mmCIF file of C-alpha atoms in Angstrom:
data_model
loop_
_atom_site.group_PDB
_atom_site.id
_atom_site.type_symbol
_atom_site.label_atom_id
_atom_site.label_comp_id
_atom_site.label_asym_id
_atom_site.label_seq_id
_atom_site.Cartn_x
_atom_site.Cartn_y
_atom_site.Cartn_z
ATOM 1 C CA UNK F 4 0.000 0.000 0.000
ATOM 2 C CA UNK F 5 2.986 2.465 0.677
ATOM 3 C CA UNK F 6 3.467 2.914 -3.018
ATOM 4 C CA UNK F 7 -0.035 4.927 -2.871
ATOM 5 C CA UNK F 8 1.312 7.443 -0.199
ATOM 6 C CA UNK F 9 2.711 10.760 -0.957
ATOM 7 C CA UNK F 10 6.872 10.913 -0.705
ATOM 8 C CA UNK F 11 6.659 13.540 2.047
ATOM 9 C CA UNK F 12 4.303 11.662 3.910
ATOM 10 C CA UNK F 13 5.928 8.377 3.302
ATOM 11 C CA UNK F 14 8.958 9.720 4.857
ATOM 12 C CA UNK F 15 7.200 10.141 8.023
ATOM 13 C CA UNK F 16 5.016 7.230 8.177
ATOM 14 C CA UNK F 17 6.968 4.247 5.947
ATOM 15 C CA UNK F 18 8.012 2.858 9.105
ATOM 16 C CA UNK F 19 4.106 1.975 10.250
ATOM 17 C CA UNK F 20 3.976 -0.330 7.075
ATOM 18 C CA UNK F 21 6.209 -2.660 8.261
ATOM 19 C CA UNK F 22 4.450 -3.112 11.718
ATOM 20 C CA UNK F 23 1.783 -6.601 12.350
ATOM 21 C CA UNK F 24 -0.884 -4.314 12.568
ATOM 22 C CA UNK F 25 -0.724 -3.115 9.014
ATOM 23 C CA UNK F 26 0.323 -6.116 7.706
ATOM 24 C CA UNK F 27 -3.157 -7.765 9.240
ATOM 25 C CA UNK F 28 -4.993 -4.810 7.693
ATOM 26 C CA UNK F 29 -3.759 -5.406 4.431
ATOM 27 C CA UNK F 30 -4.448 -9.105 4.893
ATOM 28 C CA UNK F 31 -7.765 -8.285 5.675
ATOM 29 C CA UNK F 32 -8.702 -5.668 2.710
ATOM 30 C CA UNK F 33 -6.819 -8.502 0.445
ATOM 31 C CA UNK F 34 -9.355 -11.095 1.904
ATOM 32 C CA UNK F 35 -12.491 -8.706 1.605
ATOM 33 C CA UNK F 36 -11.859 -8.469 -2.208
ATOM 34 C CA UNK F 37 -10.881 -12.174 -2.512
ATOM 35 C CA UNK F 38 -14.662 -12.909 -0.997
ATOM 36 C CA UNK F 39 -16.090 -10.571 -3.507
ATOM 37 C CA UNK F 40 -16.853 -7.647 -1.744
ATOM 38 C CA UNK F 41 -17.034 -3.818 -2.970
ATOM 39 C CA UNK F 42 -14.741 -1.559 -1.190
ATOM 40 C CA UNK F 43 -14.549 2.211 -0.873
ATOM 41 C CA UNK F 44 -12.842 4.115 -1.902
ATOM 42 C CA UNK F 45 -11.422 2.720 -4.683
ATOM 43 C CA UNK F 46 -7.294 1.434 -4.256
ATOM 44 C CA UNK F 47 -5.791 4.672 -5.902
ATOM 45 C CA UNK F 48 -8.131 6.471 -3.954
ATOM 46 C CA UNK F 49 -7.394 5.092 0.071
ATOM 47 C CA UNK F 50 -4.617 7.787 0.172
ATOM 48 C CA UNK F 51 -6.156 10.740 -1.334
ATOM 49 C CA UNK F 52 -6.218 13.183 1.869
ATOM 50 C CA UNK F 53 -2.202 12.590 1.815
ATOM 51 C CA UNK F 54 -1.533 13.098 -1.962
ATOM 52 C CA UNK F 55 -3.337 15.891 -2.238
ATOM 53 C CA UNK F 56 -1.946 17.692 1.454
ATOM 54 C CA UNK F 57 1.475 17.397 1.303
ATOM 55 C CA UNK F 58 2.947 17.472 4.977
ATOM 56 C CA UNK F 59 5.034 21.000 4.341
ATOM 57 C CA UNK F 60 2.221 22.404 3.097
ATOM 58 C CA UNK F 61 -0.390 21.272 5.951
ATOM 59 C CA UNK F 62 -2.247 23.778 7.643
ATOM 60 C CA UNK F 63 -5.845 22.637 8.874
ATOM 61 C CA UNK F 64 -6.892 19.272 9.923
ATOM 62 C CA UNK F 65 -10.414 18.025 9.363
ATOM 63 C CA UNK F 66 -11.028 14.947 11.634
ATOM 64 C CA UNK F 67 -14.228 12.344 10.260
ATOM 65 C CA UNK F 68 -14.352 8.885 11.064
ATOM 66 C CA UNK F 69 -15.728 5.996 8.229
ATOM 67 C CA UNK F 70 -15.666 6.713 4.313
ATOM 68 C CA UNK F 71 -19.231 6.892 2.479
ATOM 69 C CA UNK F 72 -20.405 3.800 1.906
ATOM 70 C CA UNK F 73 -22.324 4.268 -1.263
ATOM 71 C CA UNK F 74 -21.412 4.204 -4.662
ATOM 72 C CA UNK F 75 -19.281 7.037 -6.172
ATOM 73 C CA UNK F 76 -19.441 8.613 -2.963
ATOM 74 C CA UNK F 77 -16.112 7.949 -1.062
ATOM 75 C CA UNK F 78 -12.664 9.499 -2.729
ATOM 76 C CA UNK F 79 -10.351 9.644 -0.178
ATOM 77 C CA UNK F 80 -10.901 12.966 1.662
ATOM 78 C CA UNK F 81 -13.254 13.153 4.324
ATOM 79 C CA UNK F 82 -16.876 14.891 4.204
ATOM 80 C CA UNK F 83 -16.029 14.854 0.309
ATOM 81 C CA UNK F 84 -18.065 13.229 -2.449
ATOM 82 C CA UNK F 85 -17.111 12.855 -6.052
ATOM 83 C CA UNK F 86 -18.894 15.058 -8.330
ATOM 84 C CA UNK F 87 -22.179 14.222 -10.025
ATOM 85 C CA UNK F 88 -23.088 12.505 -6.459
ATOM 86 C CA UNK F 89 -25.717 13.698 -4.070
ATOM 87 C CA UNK F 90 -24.407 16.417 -1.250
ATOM 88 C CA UNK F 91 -24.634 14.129 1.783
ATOM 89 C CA UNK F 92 -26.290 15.764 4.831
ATOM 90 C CA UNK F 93 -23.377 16.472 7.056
ATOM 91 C CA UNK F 94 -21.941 18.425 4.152
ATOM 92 C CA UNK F 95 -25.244 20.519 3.452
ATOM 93 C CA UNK F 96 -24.633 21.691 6.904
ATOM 94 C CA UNK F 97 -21.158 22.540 6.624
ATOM 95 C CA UNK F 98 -21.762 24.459 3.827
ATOM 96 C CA UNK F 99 -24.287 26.050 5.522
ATOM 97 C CA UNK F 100 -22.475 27.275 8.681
ATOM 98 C CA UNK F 101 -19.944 28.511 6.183
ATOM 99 C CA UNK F 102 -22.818 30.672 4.012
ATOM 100 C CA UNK F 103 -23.336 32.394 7.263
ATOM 101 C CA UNK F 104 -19.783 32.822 8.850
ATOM 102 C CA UNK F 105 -18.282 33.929 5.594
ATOM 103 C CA UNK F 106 -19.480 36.539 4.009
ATOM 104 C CA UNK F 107 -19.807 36.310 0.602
ATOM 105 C CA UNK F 108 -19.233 32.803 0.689
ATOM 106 C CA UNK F 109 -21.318 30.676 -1.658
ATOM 107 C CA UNK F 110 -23.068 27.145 -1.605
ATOM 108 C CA UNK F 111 -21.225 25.222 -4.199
ATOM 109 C CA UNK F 112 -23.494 22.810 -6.294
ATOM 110 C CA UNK F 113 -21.548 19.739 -6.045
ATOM 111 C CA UNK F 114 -19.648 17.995 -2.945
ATOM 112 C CA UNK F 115 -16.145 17.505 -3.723
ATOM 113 C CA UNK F 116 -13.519 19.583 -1.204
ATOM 114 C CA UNK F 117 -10.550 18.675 -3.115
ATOM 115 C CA UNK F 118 -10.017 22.586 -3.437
ATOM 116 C CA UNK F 119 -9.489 22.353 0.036
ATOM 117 C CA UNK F 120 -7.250 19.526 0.366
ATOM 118 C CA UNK F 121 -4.999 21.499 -2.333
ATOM 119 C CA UNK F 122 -5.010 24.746 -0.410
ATOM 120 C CA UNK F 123 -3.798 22.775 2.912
ATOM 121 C CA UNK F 124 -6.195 21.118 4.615
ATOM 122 C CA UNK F 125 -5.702 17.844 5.426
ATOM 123 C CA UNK F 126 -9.434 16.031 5.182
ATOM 124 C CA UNK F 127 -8.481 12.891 7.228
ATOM 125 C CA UNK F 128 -10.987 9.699 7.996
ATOM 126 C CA UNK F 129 -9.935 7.651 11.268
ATOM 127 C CA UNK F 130 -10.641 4.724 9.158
ATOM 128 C CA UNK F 131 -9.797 4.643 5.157
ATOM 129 C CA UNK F 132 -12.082 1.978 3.581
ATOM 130 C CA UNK F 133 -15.495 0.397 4.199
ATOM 131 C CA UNK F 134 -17.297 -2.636 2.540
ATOM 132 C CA UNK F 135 -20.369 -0.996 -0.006
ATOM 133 C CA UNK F 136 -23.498 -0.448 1.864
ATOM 134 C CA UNK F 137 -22.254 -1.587 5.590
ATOM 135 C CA UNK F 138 -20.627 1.407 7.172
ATOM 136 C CA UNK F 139 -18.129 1.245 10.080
ATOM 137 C CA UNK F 140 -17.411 -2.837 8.471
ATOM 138 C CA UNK F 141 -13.669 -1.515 8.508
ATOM 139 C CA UNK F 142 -13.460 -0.048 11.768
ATOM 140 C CA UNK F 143 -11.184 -1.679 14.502
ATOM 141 C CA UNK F 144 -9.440 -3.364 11.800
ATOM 142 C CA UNK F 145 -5.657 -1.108 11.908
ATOM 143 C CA UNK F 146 -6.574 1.910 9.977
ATOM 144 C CA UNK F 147 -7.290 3.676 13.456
ATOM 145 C CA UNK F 148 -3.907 2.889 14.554
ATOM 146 C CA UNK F 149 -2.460 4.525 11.436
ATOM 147 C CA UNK F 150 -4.186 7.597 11.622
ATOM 148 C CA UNK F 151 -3.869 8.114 15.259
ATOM 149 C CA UNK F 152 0.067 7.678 14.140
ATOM 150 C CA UNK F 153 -0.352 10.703 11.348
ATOM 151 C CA UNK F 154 -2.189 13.028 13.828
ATOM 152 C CA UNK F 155 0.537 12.401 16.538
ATOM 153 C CA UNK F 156 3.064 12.739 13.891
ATOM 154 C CA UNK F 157 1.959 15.823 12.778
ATOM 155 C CA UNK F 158 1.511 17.053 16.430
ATOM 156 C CA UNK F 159 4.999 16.451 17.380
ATOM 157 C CA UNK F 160 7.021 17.263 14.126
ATOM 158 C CA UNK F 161 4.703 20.279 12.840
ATOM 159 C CA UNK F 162 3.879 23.744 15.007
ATOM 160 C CA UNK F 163 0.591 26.126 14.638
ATOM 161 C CA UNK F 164 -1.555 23.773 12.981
ATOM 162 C CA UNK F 165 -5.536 24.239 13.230
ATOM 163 C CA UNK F 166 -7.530 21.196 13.930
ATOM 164 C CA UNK F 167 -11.368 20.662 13.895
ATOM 165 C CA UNK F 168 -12.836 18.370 15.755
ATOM 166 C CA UNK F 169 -16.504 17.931 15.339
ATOM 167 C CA UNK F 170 -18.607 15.103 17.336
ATOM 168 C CA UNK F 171 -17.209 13.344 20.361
ATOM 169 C CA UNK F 172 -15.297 10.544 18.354
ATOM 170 C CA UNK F 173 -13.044 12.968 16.673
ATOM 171 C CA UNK F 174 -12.584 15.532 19.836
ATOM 172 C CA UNK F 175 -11.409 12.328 21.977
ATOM 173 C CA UNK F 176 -8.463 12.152 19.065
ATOM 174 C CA UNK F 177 -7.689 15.586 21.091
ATOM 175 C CA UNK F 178 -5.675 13.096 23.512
ATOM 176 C CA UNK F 179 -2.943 12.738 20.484
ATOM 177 C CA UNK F 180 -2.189 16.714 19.723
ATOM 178 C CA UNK F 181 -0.452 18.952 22.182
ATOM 179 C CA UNK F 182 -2.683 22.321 22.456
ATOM 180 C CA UNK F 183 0.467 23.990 23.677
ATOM 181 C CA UNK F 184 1.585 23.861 20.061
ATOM 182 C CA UNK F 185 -1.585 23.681 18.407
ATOM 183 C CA UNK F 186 -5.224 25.054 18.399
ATOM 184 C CA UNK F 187 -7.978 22.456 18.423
ATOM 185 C CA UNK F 188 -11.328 24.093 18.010
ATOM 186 C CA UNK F 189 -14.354 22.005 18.998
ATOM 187 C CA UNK F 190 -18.124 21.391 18.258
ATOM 188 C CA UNK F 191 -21.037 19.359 17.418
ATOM 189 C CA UNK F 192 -20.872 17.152 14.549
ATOM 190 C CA UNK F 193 -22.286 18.495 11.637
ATOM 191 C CA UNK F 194 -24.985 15.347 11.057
ATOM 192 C CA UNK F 195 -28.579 16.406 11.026
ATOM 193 C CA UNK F 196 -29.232 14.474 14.268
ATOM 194 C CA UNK F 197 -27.058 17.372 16.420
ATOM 195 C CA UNK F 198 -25.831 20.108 14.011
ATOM 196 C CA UNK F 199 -28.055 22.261 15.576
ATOM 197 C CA UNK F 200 -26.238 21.403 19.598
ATOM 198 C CA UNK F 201 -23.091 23.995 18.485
ATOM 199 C CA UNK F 202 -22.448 23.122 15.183
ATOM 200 C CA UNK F 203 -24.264 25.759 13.331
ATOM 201 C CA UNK F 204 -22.787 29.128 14.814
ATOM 202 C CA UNK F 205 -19.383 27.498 15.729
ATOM 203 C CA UNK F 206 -17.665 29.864 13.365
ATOM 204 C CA UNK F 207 -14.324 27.231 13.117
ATOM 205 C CA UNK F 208 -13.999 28.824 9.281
ATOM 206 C CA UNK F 209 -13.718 32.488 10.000
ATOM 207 C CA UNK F 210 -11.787 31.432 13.200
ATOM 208 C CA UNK F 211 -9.803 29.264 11.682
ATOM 209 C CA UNK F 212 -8.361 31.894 9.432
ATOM 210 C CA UNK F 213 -7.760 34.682 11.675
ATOM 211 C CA UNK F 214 -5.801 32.328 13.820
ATOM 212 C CA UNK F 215 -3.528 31.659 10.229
ATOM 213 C CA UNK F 216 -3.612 35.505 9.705
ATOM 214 C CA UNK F 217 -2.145 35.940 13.504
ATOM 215 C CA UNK F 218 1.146 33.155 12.563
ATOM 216 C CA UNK F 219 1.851 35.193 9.264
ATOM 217 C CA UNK F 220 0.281 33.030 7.446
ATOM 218 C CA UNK F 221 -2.599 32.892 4.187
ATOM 219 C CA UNK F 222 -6.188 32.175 5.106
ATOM 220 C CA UNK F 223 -8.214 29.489 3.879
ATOM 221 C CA UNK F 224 -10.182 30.217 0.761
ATOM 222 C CA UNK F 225 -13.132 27.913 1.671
ATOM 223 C CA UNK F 226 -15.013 28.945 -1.517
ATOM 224 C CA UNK F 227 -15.231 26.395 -3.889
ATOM 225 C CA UNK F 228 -16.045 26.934 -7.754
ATOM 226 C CA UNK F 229 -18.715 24.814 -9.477
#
C-alpha cells in the first residue's frame, strides 16, 4: 500500500507499514476483495487526503471517522463526495455554517472539497475503507492505529496547525495533539441528528483563518467553484 502514499508523507510514516498491525490490515482488505466484496474508496483512492496535502504544506486538519459507503461517494478525503453525487447531509450543513460565517461565501453545487485539500487542509478519515453499503465494516481493523500515528506525527514534528474536531469521536483524538503547540477548536458534529447542539454558529472557518492571519500566514479560501 505504501506505493499509494505521498513521498513527504511516506517519509514520516513508511516505518508503520512494516508493523503486524498493518500487515493484518492489508491481509484483511486482500481477503475482503478475494470474498467478492465492494470496497470504498477505490485502491488509488485510500490515500487521497495525503496526496493531495502534502505534509510541508499542511495547515488545517479536518477529523471524520468511516468513508461513504455508497457508490461514487467515497474518494479519499473526508466529508467529500465525487462530483455528479448527491451532497450528503453532514456536508449541506457545513456548507451552511460557512454561508453564514463567511461573508460572501457561496453554496457550491456539487460535494467535492478537493479545493481544500490542495489549499492545505488535510481532510483525514480515522478509518480509510469500508465494505459498499455496511458502514463502520472496517473499523477496529488497523486503519485507526495509522491515523492516530499521522495526527501524533503531525503534532509532534509540525507547530501552529488548526484542527477541527466535530462530534465526540473525533474531539477524543484531542488526547494525540499537544494544544500547547496547536489550536484544536471544537463542536457538534455536523450530522442532522445534532448540528443544531453547536455546530451551526461554531464559526471554526472564519476562526480558523484569523488564527492563520495571527502566525503570518494565508487564510483558507473555503469557496469552492462549481
Amino acid at each position: 500500500m505504501k506505493e499509494l502514499l505521498e513521498q513527504q508523507w511516506l517519509k514520516v510514516l513508511e516505518n508503520e507499514f512494516d508493523k503486524d498491525y498493518m500487515k493484518s490490515l492489508s491481509k484483511f482488505l486482500s481477503a475482503e476483495k478475494k470474498n467478492g466484496y465492494t470496497i470504498y474508496p477505490e485502491d488509488a483512492n485510500v490515500f487521497n487526503a495525503f496526496r493531495h496535502t502534502p505534509f510541508d504544506k499542511l495547515k488545517v486538519v479536518i477529523l471524520g471517522q468511516d468513508p461513504y459507503h455508497g457508490a461514487g461517494q467515497a474518494h479519499g478525503l473526508s466529508f467529500s463526495v465525487q462530483k455528479g453525487v448527491k451532497i450528503p447531509p453532514s456536508l449541506k450543513n457545513i456548507y451552511k455554517e460557512l454561508s453564514t460565517d463567511l461573508e460572501n461565501f457561496n453554496i457550491p453545487a456539487h460535494g467535492n472539497l478537493t479545493a481544500w485539500a490542495d489549499r492545505g487542509v488535510l481532510l483525514l478519515n480515522a478509518t480509510l475503507t469500508v465494505r459498499a453499503q455496511n458502514p463502520g465494516s472496517h473499523q477496529s481493523k488497523g486503519w485507526e492505529i495509522f491515523t492516530d500515528t499521522v495526527i501524533s506525527e503531525l503534532s509532534q514534528q509540525k507547530e501552529g496547525l488548526i484542527f477541527l474536531l466535530w462530534g465526540k469521536y473525533a474531539q477524543n483524538k484531542s488526547l494525540l495533539i499537544d494544544e500547547s503547540r496547536h489550536t484544536v477548536f471544537k463542536a457538534a458534529h455536523p450530522s442532522p441528528f445534532s448540528a443544531y447542539r453547536g455546530f451551526f454558529g461554531c464559526r471554526h472557518f472564519s476562526k480558523t483563518n484569523s488564527k492563520l492571519e495571527e502566525q503570518g500566514l494565508l487564510p483558507i479560501d473555503w469557496q469552492i467553484s462549481d
